[in-house]
Tab-separated table of C-alpha atoms in Angstrom:
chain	number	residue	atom	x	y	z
A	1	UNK	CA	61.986	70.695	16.338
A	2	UNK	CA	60.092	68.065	13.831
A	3	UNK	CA	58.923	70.073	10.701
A	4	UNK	CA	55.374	69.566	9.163
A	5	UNK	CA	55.178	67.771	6.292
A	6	UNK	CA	53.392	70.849	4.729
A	7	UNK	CA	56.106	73.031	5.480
A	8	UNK	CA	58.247	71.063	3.088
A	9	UNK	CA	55.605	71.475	0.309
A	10	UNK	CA	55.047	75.426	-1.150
A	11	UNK	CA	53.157	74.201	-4.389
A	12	UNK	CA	50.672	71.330	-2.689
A	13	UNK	CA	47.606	73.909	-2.675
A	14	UNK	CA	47.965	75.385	-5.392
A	15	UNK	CA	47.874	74.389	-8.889
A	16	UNK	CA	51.129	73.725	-11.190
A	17	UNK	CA	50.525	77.098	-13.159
A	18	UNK	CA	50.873	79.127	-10.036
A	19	UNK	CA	54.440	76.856	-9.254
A	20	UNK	CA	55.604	77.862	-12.087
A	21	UNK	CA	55.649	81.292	-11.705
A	22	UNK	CA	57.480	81.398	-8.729
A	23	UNK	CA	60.739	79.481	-9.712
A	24	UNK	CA	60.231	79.673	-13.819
A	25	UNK	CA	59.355	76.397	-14.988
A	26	UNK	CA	58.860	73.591	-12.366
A	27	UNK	CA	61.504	70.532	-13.217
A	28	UNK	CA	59.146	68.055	-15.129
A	29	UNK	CA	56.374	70.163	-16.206
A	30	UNK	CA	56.537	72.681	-19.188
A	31	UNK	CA	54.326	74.330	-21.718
A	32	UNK	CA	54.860	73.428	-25.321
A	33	UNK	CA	52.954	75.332	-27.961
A	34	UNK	CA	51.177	72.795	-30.767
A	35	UNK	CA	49.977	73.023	-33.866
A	36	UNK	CA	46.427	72.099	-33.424
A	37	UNK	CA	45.917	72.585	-29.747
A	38	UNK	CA	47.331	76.166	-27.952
A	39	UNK	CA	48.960	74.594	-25.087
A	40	UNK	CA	49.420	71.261	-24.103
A	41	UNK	CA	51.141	70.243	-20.300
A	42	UNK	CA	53.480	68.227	-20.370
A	43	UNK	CA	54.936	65.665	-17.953
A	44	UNK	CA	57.823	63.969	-16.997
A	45	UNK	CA	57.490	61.742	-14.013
A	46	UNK	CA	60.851	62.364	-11.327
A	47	UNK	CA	62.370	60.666	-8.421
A	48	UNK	CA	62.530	64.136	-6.131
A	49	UNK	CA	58.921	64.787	-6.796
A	50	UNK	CA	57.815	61.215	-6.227
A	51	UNK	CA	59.795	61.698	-3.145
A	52	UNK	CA	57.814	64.859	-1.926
A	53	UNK	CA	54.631	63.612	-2.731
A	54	UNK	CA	54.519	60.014	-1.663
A	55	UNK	CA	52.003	58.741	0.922
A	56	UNK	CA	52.533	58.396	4.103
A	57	UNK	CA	50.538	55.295	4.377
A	58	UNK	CA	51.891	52.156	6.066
A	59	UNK	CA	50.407	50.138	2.849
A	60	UNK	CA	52.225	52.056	0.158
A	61	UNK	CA	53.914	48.305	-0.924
A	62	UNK	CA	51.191	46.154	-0.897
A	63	UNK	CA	49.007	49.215	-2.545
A	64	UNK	CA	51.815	48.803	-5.096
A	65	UNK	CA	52.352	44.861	-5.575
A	66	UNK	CA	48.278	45.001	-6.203
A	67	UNK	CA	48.554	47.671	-9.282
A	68	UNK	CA	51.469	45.686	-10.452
A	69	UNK	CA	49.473	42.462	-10.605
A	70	UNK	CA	46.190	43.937	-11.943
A	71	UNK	CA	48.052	45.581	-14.837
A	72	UNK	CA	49.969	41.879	-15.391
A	73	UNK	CA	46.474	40.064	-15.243
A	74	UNK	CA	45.404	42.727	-17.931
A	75	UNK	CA	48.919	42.595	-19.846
A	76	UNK	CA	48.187	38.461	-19.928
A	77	UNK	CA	44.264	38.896	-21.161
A	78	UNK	CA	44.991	40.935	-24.003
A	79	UNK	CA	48.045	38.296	-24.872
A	80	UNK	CA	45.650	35.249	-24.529
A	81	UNK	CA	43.316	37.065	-26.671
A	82	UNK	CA	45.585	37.827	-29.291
A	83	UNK	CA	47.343	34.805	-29.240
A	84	UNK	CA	43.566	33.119	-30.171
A	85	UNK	CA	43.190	35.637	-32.830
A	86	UNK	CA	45.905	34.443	-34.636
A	87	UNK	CA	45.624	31.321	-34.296
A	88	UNK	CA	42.085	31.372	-35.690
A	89	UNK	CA	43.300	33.684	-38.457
A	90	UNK	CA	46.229	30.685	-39.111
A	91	UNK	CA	43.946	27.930	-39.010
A	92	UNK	CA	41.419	29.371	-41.354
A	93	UNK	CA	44.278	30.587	-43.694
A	94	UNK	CA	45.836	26.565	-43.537
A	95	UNK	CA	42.145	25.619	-44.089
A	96	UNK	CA	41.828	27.791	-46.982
A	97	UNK	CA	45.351	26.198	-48.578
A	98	UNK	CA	44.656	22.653	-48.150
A	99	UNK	CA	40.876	23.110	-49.383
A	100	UNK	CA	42.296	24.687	-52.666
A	101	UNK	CA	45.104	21.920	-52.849
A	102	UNK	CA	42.563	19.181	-52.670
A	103	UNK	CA	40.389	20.514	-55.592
A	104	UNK	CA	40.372	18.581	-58.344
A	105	UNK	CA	41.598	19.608	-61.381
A	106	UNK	CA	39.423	19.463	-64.840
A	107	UNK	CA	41.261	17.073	-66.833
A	108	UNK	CA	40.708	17.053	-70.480
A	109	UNK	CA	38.345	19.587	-72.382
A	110	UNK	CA	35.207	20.205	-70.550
A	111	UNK	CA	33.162	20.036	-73.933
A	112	UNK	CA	34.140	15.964	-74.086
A	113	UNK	CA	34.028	15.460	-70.388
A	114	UNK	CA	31.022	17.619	-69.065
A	115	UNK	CA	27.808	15.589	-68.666
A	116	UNK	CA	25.425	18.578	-69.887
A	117	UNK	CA	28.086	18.658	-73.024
A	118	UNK	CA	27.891	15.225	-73.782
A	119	UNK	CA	26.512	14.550	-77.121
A	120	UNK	CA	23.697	11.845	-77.025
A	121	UNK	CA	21.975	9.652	-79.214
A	122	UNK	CA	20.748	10.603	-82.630
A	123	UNK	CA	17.523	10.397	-84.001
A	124	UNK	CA	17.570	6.751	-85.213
A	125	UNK	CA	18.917	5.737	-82.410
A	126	UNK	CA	16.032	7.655	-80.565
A	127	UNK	CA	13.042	6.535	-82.583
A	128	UNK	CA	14.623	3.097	-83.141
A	129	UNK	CA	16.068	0.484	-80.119
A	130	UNK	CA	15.458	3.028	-77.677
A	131	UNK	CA	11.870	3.683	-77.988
A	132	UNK	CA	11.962	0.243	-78.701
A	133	UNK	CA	13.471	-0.601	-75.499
A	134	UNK	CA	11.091	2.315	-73.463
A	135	UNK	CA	8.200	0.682	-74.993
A	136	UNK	CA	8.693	-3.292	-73.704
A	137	UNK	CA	9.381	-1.940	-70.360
A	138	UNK	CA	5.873	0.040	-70.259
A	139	UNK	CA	4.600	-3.623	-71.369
A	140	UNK	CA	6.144	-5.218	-68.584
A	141	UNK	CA	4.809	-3.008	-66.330
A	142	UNK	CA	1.155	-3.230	-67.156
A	143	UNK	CA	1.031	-6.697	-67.578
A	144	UNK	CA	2.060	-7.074	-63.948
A	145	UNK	CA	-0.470	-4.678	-62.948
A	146	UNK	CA	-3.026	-6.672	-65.002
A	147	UNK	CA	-2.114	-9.740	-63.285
A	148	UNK	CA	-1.856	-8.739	-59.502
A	149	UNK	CA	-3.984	-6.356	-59.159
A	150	UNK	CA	-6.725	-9.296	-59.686
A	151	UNK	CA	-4.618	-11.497	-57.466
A	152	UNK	CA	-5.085	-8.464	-54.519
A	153	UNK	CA	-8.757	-8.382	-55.084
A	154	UNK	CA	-8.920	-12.803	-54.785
A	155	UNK	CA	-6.175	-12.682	-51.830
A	156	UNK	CA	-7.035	-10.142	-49.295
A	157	UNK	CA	-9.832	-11.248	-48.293
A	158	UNK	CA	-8.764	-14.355	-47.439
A	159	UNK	CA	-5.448	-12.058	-45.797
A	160	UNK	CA	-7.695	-10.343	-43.814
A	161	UNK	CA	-9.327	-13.383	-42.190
A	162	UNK	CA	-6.111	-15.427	-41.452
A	163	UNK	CA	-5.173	-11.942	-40.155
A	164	UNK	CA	-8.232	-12.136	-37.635
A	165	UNK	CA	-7.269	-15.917	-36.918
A	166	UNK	CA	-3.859	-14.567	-35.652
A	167	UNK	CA	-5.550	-12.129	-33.484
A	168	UNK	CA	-8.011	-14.686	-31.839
A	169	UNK	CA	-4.832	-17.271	-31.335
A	170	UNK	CA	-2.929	-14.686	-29.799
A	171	UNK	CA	-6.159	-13.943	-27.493
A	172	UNK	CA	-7.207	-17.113	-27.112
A	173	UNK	CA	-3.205	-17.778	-26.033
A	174	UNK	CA	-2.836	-14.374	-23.249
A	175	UNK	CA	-6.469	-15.657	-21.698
A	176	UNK	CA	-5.499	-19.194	-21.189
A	177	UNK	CA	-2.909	-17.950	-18.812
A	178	UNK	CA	-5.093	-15.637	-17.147
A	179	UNK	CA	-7.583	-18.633	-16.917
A	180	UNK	CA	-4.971	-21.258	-15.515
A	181	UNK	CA	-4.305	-22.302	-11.715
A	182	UNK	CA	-2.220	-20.386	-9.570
A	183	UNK	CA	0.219	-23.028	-9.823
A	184	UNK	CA	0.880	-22.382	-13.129
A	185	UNK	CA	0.960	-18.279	-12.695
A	186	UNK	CA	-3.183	-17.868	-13.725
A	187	UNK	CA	-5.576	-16.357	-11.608
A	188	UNK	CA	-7.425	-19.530	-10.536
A	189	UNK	CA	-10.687	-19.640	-12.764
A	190	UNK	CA	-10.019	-23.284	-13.775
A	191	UNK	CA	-9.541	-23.647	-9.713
A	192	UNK	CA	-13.231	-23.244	-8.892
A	193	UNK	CA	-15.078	-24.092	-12.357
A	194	UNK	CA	-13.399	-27.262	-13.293
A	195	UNK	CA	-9.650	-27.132	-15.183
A	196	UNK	CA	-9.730	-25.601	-18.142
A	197	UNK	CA	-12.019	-27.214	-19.892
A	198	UNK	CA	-14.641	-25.461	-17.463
A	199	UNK	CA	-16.509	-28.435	-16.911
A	200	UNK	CA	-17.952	-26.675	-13.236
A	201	UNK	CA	-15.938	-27.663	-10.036
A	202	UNK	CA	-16.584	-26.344	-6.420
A	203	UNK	CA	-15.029	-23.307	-4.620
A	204	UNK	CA	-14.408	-23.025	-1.044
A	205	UNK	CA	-16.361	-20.693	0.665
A	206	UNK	CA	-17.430	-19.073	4.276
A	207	UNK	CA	-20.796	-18.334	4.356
A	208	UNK	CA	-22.596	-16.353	8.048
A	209	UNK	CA	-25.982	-17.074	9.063
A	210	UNK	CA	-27.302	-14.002	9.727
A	211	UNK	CA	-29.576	-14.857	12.507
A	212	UNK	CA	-26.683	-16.558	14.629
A	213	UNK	CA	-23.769	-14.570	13.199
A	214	UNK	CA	-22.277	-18.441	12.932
A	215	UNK	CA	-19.605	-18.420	10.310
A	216	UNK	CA	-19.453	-21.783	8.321
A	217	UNK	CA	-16.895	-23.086	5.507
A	218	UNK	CA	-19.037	-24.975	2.644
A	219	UNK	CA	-18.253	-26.011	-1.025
A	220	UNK	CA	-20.072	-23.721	-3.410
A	221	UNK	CA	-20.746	-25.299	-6.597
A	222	UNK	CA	-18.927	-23.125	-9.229
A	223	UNK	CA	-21.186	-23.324	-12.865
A	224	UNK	CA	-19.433	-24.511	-15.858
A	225	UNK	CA	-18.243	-22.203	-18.456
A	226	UNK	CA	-17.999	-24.643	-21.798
A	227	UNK	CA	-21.879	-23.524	-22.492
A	228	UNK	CA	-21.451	-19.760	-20.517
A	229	UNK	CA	-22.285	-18.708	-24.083
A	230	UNK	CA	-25.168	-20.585	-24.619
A	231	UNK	CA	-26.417	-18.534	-21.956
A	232	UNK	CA	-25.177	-14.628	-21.753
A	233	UNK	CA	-23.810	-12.183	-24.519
A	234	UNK	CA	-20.312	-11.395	-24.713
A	235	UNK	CA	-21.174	-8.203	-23.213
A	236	UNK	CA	-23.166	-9.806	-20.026
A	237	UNK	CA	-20.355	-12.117	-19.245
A	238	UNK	CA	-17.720	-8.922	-19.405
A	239	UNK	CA	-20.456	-7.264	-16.730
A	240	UNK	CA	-20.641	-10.589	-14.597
A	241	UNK	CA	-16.177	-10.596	-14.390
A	242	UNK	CA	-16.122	-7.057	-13.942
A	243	UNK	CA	-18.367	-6.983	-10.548
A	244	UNK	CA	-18.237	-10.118	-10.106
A	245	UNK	CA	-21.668	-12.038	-8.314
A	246	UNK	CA	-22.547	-10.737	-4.889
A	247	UNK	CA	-22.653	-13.025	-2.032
A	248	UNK	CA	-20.676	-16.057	-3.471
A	249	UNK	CA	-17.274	-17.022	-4.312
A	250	UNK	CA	-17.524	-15.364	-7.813
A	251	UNK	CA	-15.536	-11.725	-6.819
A	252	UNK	CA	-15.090	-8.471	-9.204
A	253	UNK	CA	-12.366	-8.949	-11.848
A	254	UNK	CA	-12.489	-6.081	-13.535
A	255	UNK	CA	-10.307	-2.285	-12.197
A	256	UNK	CA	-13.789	-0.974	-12.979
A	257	UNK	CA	-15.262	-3.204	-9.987
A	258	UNK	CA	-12.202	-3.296	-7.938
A	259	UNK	CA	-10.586	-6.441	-9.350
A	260	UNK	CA	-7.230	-6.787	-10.595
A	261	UNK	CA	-7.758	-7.279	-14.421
A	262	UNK	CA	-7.713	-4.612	-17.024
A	263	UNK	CA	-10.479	-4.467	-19.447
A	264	UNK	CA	-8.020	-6.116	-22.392
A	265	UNK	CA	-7.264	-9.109	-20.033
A	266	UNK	CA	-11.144	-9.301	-19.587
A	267	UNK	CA	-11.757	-9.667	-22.815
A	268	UNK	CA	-8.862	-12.029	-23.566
A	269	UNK	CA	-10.187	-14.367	-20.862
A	270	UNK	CA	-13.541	-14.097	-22.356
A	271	UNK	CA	-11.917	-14.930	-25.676
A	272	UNK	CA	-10.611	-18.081	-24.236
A	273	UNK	CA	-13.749	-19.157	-22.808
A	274	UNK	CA	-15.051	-18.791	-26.522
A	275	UNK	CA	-12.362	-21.382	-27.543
A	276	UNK	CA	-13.855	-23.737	-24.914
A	277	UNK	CA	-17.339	-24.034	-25.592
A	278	UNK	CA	-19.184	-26.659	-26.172
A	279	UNK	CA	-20.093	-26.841	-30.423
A	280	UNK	CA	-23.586	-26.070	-30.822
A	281	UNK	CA	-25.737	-27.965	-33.171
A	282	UNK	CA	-27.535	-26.719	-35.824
A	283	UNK	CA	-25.285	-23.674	-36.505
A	284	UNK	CA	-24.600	-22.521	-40.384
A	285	UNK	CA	-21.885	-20.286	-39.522
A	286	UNK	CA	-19.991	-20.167	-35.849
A	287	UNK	CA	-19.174	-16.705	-34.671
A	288	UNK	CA	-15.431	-17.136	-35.267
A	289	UNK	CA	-12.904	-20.182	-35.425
A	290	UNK	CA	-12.591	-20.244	-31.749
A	291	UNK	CA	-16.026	-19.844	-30.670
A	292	UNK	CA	-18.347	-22.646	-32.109
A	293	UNK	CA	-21.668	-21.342	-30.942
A	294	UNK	CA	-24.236	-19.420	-33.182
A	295	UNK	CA	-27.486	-17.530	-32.309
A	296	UNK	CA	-29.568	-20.144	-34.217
A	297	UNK	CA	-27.610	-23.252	-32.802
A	298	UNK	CA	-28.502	-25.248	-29.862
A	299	UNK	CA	-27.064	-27.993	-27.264
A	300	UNK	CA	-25.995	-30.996	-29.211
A	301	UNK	CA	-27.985	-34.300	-29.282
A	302	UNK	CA	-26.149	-36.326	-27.063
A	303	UNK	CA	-25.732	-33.601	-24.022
A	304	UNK	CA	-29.389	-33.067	-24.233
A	305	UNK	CA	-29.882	-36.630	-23.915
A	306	UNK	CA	-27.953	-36.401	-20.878
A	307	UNK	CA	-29.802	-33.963	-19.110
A	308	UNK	CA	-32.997	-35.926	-20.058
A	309	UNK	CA	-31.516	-39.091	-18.522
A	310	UNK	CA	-30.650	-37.340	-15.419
A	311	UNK	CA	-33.426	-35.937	-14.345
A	312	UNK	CA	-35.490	-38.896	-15.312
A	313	UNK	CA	-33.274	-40.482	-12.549
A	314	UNK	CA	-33.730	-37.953	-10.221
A	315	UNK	CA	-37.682	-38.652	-10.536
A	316	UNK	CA	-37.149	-42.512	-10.699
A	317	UNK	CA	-34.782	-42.085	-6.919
A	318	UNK	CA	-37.832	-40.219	-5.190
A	319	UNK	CA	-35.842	-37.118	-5.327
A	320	UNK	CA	-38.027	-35.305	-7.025
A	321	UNK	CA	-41.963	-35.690	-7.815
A	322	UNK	CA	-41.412	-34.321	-11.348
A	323	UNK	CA	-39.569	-33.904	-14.730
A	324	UNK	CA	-39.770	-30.314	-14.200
A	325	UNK	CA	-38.881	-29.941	-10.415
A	326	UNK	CA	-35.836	-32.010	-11.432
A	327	UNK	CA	-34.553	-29.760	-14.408
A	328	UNK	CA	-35.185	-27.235	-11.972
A	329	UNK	CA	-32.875	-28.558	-9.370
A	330	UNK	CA	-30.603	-29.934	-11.708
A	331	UNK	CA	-26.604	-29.864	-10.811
A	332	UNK	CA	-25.170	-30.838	-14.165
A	333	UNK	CA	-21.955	-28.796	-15.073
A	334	UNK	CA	-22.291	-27.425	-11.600
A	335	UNK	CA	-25.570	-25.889	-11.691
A	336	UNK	CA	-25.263	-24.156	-15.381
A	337	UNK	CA	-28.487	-25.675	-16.477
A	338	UNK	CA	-30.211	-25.329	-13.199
A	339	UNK	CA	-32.854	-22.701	-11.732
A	340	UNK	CA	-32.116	-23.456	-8.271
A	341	UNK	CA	-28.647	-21.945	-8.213
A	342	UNK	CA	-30.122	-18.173	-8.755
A	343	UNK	CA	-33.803	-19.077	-7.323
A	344	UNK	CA	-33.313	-20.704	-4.395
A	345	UNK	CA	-30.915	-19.654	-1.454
A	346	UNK	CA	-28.460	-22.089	0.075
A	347	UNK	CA	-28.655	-24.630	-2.916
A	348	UNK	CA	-25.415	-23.873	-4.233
A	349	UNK	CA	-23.452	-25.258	-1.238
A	350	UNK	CA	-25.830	-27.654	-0.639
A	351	UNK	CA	-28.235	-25.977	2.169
A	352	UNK	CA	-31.438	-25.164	0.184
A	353	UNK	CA	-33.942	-23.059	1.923
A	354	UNK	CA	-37.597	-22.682	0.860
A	355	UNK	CA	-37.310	-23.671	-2.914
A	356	UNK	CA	-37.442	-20.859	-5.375
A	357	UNK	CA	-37.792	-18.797	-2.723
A	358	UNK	CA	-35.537	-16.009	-3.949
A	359	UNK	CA	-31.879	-15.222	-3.295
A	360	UNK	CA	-30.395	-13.586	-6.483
A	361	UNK	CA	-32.912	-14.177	-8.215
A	362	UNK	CA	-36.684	-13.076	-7.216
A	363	UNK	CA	-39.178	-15.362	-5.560
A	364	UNK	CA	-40.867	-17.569	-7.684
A	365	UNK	CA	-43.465	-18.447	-4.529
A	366	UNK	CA	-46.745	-17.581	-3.972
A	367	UNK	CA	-48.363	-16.927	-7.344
A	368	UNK	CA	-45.607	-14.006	-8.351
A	369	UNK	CA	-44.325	-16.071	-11.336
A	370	UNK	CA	-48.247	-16.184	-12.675
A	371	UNK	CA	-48.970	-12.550	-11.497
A	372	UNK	CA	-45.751	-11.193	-13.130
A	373	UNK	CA	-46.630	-13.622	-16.364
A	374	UNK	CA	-50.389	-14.032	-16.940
A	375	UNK	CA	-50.304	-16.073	-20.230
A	376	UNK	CA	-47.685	-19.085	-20.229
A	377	UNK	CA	-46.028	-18.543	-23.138
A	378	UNK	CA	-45.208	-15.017	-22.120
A	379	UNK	CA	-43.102	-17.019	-19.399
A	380	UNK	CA	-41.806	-19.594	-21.894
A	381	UNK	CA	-40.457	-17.071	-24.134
A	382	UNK	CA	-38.799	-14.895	-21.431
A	383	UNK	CA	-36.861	-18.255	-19.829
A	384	UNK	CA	-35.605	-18.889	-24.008
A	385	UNK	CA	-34.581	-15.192	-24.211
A	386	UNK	CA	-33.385	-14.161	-20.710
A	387	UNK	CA	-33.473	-10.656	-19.301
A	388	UNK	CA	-32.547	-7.719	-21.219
A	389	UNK	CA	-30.871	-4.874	-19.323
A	390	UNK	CA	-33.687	-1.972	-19.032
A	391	UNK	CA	-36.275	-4.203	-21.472
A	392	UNK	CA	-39.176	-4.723	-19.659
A	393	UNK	CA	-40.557	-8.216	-19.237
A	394	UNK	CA	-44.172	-9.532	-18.222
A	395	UNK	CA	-46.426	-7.117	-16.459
A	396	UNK	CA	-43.986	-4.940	-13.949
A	397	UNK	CA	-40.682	-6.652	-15.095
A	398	UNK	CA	-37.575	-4.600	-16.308
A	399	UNK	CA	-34.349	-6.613	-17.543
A	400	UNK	CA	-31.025	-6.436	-15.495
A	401	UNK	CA	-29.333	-8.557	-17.532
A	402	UNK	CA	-28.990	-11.187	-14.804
A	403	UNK	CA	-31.446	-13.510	-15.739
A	404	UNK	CA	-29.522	-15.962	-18.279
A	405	UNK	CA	-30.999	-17.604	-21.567
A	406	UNK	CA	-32.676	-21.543	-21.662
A	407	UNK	CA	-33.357	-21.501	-25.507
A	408	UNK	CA	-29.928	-22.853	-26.446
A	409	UNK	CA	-29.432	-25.088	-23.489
A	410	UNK	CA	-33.318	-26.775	-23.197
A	411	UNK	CA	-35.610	-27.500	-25.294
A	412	UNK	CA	-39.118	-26.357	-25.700
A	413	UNK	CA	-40.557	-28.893	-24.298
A	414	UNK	CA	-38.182	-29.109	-21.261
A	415	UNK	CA	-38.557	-25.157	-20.951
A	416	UNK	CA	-42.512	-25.647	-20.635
A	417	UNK	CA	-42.147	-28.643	-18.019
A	418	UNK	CA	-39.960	-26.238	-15.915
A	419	UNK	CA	-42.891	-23.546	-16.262
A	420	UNK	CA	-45.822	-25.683	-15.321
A	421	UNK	CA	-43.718	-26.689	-11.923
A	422	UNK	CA	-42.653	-23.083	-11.321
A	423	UNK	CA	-46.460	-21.867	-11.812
A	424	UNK	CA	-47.461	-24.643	-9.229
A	425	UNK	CA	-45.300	-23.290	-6.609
């Protein structure tokens, strides 16, 4: 008959003490009296108890092989780590060797040697070539200050301006590619208003009756840009590229109006139409090396005559019944010096409706040029100056900046022949 396992063990329920006091002291434990401590157990593992009291579980090996390796991985941590201890304790103790082995030794007495022991020079030699020597240098140095500190004052001016001549070259350079064909990588200005001199050319254009809905391709006259000055302010023309002028070829430039130019390459192009421009006569000073126009200049001689000549023509064909109805009408440069172009709808691709009967420009029909300007010269001096944006003008007028300036491009007396025809209409 099988015996129970807890037959075979008297002392598993009860403690060691009580084990011991049935067979005198149990083989491997015994009571030893200490100095400091009363009793202390003590233990001496043996086969025949390992034997009684080993488990009966089927994993007793692998339980085994899994202490053994967890108490080799800790055996080999605490070797790593004191292997790195001393070899950080070696390497600082060869650092500290070599470090003392490379110091230099003094040589010779440290009173000779020693720069704060050194003995310098003695009084004579002091007061006498070296003061001496002190002395020329502080000459030297204020008699360059004397000299170019003058020589600033006289040469940065000039500096300054050949400084601002770079600038406008560089400008004038970065427009003129803007301003070229699209052959040559520009953005086609000198396409549609004549190379780049900006002489006025034609652009091609659809325009749609609105009555018929017909769609028809013309050639819109595109205005030249050599005299744009003579007409707007820098900060007109950077309104007219940045929106561009409704209804006609000219579209918005500018991010701000939807174009594809940022406001630097606005103003660059604008620089290079400064470079262009015809030289205006009469000026003292031009507004910059590149831009030969002034406020007190006008059209030179010889252009004027030109204008005069052609519309004299004009009169002489039949074309028109008057000096001033011809300077009125008149295509020159592509319609910069005419009326027409803003006044009159259709003229620009050569389909004029009812003349000066409004398009982006108001109507100048039916007495509204004499109702909006009772006194001529009220009229006369508006043409010279242009609009204004928000200055009012005549009796119910307020600028938009739209209306461009005759002074520098006519003369008085041409200005007053176009009034007396535009009061008759």
């Amino acid at each position: 008959m099988p015996v129970p396992w807890f037959a075979i063990q008297p002392c598993w329920r009860s403690t060691w003490w009580s084990c011991t006091s049935r067979n005198g002291s149990l083989r491997g434990v015994s009571l030893e009296r200490k100095s400091h401590n009363r009793y202390r157990l003590s233990f001496r593992w043996s086969s025949r108890w390992y034997q009684h009291n080993r488990s009966r579980s089927r994993r007793t090996a692998l339980r085994r092989c899994r202490r053994t390796l967890i108490i080799m991985i800790a055996a080999t941590s605490r070797s790593i780590g004191l292997l790195i201890l001393l070899i950080s304790i070696g390497g600082w103790v060869l650092y500290g060797i070599f470090n003392f082995r490379k110091g230099r030794k003094e040589i010779g007495s440290e009173q000779t040697l020693a720069a704060n022991r050194k003995p310098y020079y003695d009084d004579e030699t002091l007061e006498g070539p070296r003061l001496e020597r002190v002395q020329l240098l502080g000459l030297a140095c204020l008699a360059i200050i004397t000299i170019a500190l003058p020589l600033y004052w006289i040469l940065e001016p000039q500096r300054q301006a050949q400084a601002n001549f770079g600038f406008e070259k560089r400008f004038v350079k970065w427009g003129s590619k803007i301003f070229a064909p699209t052959a040559d990588g520009g953005y086609n200005c000198a396409g549609c208003h004549g190379g780049m001199s900006g002489t006025g050319g034609v652009a091609a254009y659809a325009v749609t009756d609105p009555k018929t809905g017909e769609v028809k391709a013309v050639s819109w006259k595109a205005p030249a840009l050599n005299t744009v000055l003579y007409r707007f302010s820098e900060e007109e023309i950077t309104f007219i590229m940045n929106y561009g002028r409704p209804f006609s070829p000219m579209s918005a430039w500018g991010t701000i109006g939807g174009g594809p130019l940022t406001d630097q390459s606005i103003e660059t192009v604008i620089d290079y139409m400064k470079s262009i421009q015809i030289p205006q006569a009469g000026c003292i000073e031009t507004r910059s090396y590149y831009n030969p126009t002034c406020d007190e200049g006008s059209l030179p001689e010889e252009k004027n005559k030109e204008i005069i000549a052609e519309a004299n023509r004009l009169v002489t064909a039949g074309t028109y019944g008057s000096v001033g109805e011809a300077l009125f009408n008149l295509d020159l440069g592509g319609g910069a010096y005419s009326c027409a172009r803003c006044h009159t709808k259709g003229w620009s691709y050569g389909d004029p409706q009812a003349t000066g009967g409004g398009a982006l420009g108001p109507s100048l029909t039916g007495g509204s040029s004499t109702r909006q300007f009772p006194n001529q010269s009220d009229m006369i001096n508006f043409i010279k100056n242009g609009s204004e944006l928000g200055k009012r003008y005549g009796e119910q007028g307020q600028g938009s900046g739209r209306m461009p300036a005759f002074g520098q491009l006519y003369t008085d007396e041409q200005i007053k022949l176009i009034v007396q025809y535009v009061r008759g209409l």
